[in-house]
XYZ file of C-alpha atoms in Angstrom:
253
model
C 1.334 -9.264 66.100
C 4.424 -7.086 66.068
C 4.784 -6.067 62.303
C 9.174 -5.897 62.899
C 8.516 -9.757 63.812
C 6.894 -10.771 60.081
C 8.422 -12.365 57.163
C 10.691 -9.463 55.235
C 9.131 -6.224 57.341
C 12.439 -5.264 57.965
C 13.917 -6.009 54.346
C 10.952 -4.164 52.305
C 10.845 -0.803 54.443
C 14.349 -0.495 53.118
C 12.990 -1.782 49.378
C 10.435 0.993 49.058
C 12.729 3.654 50.819
C 15.306 2.548 48.207
C 12.584 2.291 45.389
C 10.794 5.795 45.945
C 14.348 7.585 45.590
C 16.584 5.319 42.896
C 17.244 6.876 39.192
C 19.029 3.088 38.822
C 16.480 0.706 40.176
C 12.975 2.408 38.147
C 15.843 2.028 34.536
C 15.824 -1.631 36.062
C 12.175 -2.302 36.576
C 11.957 -0.535 32.868
C 14.635 -3.252 31.008
C 13.497 -6.045 33.433
C 9.544 -5.629 33.384
C 8.736 -3.694 31.112
C 6.818 -1.219 33.284
C 8.262 0.367 36.838
C 5.724 -0.959 39.456
C 8.776 -0.960 41.973
C 8.373 -4.925 41.051
C 10.293 -7.346 44.027
C 9.714 -10.637 42.401
C 7.954 -12.428 39.255
C 5.429 -9.589 38.185
C 6.358 -8.386 34.331
C 4.073 -6.645 32.222
C 2.975 -9.023 30.204
C 1.182 -10.738 33.694
C -0.620 -7.580 34.251
C -2.028 -7.527 31.523
C -3.649 -10.929 32.217
C -5.600 -9.366 34.531
C -7.187 -7.141 32.331
C -9.555 -9.500 30.535
C -11.048 -10.298 33.836
C -12.143 -6.602 35.375
C -15.605 -6.168 34.767
C -16.724 -2.152 32.584
C -19.082 0.219 34.452
C -18.734 2.987 36.586
C -18.589 0.249 40.438
C -16.019 -1.793 39.309
C -13.782 -2.305 42.686
C -10.201 -4.396 42.359
C -7.773 -5.133 46.021
C -4.513 -5.970 45.954
C -3.269 -8.025 48.504
C 0.362 -6.989 49.245
C -0.630 -3.768 47.117
C 3.016 -2.082 48.221
C 3.792 1.234 46.803
C 0.343 0.476 44.510
C 1.673 1.498 41.095
C 0.122 -2.141 39.577
C -3.036 -0.932 41.170
C -3.031 2.413 39.300
C -2.073 0.619 36.407
C -5.078 -1.458 36.291
C -7.197 1.934 36.998
C -5.755 3.801 34.473
C -6.431 1.297 31.846
C -10.077 0.587 33.181
C -11.433 3.240 35.237
C -12.506 0.782 38.292
C -12.023 1.618 42.418
C -8.788 0.665 43.582
C -8.391 -1.369 47.131
C -4.822 -2.120 48.655
C -2.690 -2.800 52.140
C 0.310 -4.490 52.450
C 2.387 -4.485 55.953
C 4.681 -2.547 55.175
C 4.531 1.202 56.599
C 6.545 3.248 54.035
C 4.847 1.622 51.114
C 1.286 2.496 52.529
C 2.484 6.234 52.516
C 3.644 5.705 48.849
C 0.446 4.657 47.630
C -1.243 7.486 49.224
C 0.657 10.172 48.406
C 0.537 8.940 44.425
C -3.145 7.960 44.177
C -5.622 10.470 45.616
C -8.312 9.439 43.283
C -10.721 6.811 43.375
C -8.765 4.631 45.512
C -7.869 3.266 49.510
C -4.725 1.679 50.900
C -4.906 0.434 54.491
C -1.945 -0.896 56.438
C -2.365 -4.290 57.544
C -1.393 -8.349 57.289
C -3.142 -10.894 56.102
C -5.374 -12.778 58.155
C -5.824 -9.990 60.620
C -6.782 -7.341 58.289
C -11.330 -7.798 57.056
C -13.421 -5.972 54.679
C -17.153 -5.766 54.198
C -18.409 -9.357 52.783
C -19.155 -9.037 48.907
C -17.042 -6.088 48.001
C -14.908 -6.485 45.028
C -14.934 -8.108 41.421
C -11.512 -8.780 41.559
C -9.196 -9.455 44.345
C -5.328 -10.148 42.878
C -1.794 -11.037 44.907
C 0.956 -11.591 43.009
C 3.448 -13.476 45.364
C 1.687 -12.448 48.206
C -0.098 -15.984 49.292
C 2.759 -17.462 51.378
C 3.185 -14.984 53.552
C -0.538 -15.812 55.014
C -0.182 -18.483 58.443
C -2.868 -19.855 56.901
C -3.557 -20.226 53.559
C -6.836 -21.893 53.532
C -8.657 -19.250 56.229
C -7.008 -16.596 54.307
C -8.534 -18.011 51.232
C -11.986 -18.634 52.927
C -11.748 -14.871 53.857
C -10.856 -13.250 49.957
C -13.831 -15.676 49.001
C -16.376 -13.741 51.361
C -15.196 -10.311 50.022
C -15.472 -11.306 46.567
C -19.021 -10.019 44.732
C -21.148 -13.112 43.850
C -19.408 -13.606 39.868
C -15.595 -12.301 41.159
C -12.352 -13.844 40.620
C -9.439 -14.263 42.478
C -5.892 -13.627 40.374
C -2.927 -14.761 41.972
C 0.736 -15.679 40.975
C 1.941 -18.465 42.989
C 6.024 -19.554 43.257
C 6.986 -22.741 43.863
C 10.537 -23.433 44.845
C 12.035 -20.389 46.469
C 9.429 -19.648 49.795
C 7.207 -22.834 49.961
C 8.842 -26.108 48.391
C 8.303 -27.228 45.378
C 5.074 -30.081 44.435
C 4.585 -32.277 41.676
C 1.791 -29.558 39.600
C -0.479 -26.660 39.724
C -2.750 -29.206 41.420
C -0.679 -30.186 44.377
C 0.391 -26.529 45.510
C -0.982 -25.340 49.171
C -2.700 -22.449 47.148
C -5.149 -25.472 45.315
C -5.677 -27.345 48.355
C -6.888 -23.958 49.934
C -9.297 -23.067 46.328
C -10.424 -26.596 47.344
C -10.965 -26.472 50.180
C -13.080 -23.507 49.967
C -15.058 -25.302 47.347
C -13.513 -22.361 44.647
C -13.064 -23.637 41.312
C -9.945 -22.555 39.337
C -8.163 -22.863 36.531
C -4.009 -22.926 36.371
C -1.652 -21.817 33.901
C 2.348 -22.794 34.476
C 3.974 -20.226 33.444
C 7.463 -21.805 34.394
C 9.724 -21.332 31.326
C 8.300 -17.711 31.031
C 9.165 -17.143 34.751
C 13.040 -18.710 34.133
C 13.492 -16.396 31.125
C 12.409 -13.436 32.690
C 14.746 -13.994 35.774
C 17.654 -14.680 32.949
C 16.395 -10.615 31.835
C 16.631 -9.228 35.200
C 20.002 -10.520 35.843
C 20.717 -8.786 32.301
C 19.558 -5.662 33.293
C 21.068 -5.804 36.522
C 24.207 -6.076 35.252
C 23.458 -3.424 32.417
C 22.268 -0.782 35.926
C 25.371 -2.230 38.016
C 27.295 0.924 37.617
C 24.104 3.107 37.831
C 23.449 1.180 41.533
C 27.101 2.308 42.582
C 27.273 5.555 41.798
C 23.920 6.106 43.676
C 25.501 3.961 46.800
C 23.440 1.088 45.921
C 25.027 -1.311 45.049
C 24.063 -3.297 47.774
C 20.559 -4.238 45.816
C 22.436 -4.747 42.836
C 23.846 -7.688 44.470
C 20.556 -7.982 45.825
C 19.529 -9.141 42.189
C 22.173 -10.639 41.239
C 21.293 -12.979 44.474
C 17.552 -13.637 43.469
C 17.891 -14.201 39.634
C 21.269 -17.124 40.526
C 19.097 -19.562 39.999
C 18.633 -18.561 36.157
C 22.626 -19.103 35.497
C 22.004 -23.143 35.050
C 19.869 -24.724 32.253
C 15.594 -24.470 32.410
C 15.237 -28.541 32.888
C 17.599 -28.053 36.228
C 15.804 -24.823 36.860
C 11.771 -26.692 36.416
C 13.259 -29.365 38.807
C 13.569 -26.938 41.125
C 11.048 -24.052 40.708
C 7.623 -23.627 39.375
C 5.423 -20.656 38.646
C 1.740 -20.521 37.509
C -1.013 -18.178 37.527
C -4.314 -18.833 39.324
C -7.938 -17.427 38.541
C -10.565 -19.028 40.623
C -14.747 -17.730 41.269
C -16.292 -17.564 44.296
């Protein structure tokens, strides 16, 4: 498959080029998310720290990040746990950056959801933060993840509705929930829609604080993008909740 035809491929190539060099964006990430993982979404440090209790102790622990970007989130998890880190992303630029940043106990591959393959029973935990909706067949991809997980492995997924996929009634009716049920994976889901609303408001405030920095770098278009992404949080939470929802899923093999 030609990656250039995939959703947002060219935009993400430009994004990771910017994220590698922009001090304004780095400062924005710290103010918005509490850490610079080159985030383009909803994953603040609180959500990433929620992954830590699911990572087992030991010398032979392996984590896979689906849509790993430049690997900074994996690097944080490795620093906290000492685990081997593995990631794939369709962005050529992101994977180049990841390989430059993390060279010990680390493997990064260019790959497309649904096409890339790993050996069965490879990972203690597979993490997917806002990437499952890039799969052409979510149920088939969850089946792949189930094979990749060790017998006691965990899928940890952040999943948002109302942006790339339509809003459904609750955490049990999402496309991801259906895919997990189809693959007979037991799961729990936490509704973090209110936290997401507050995070988007924080992102908007941080973008405004750093507007002049973006402009001085000649990157005002990225400020404009951040303002567009957070416009949905200008209104009341009640209105936001009607249109969007965000859940954290943990599913067992």
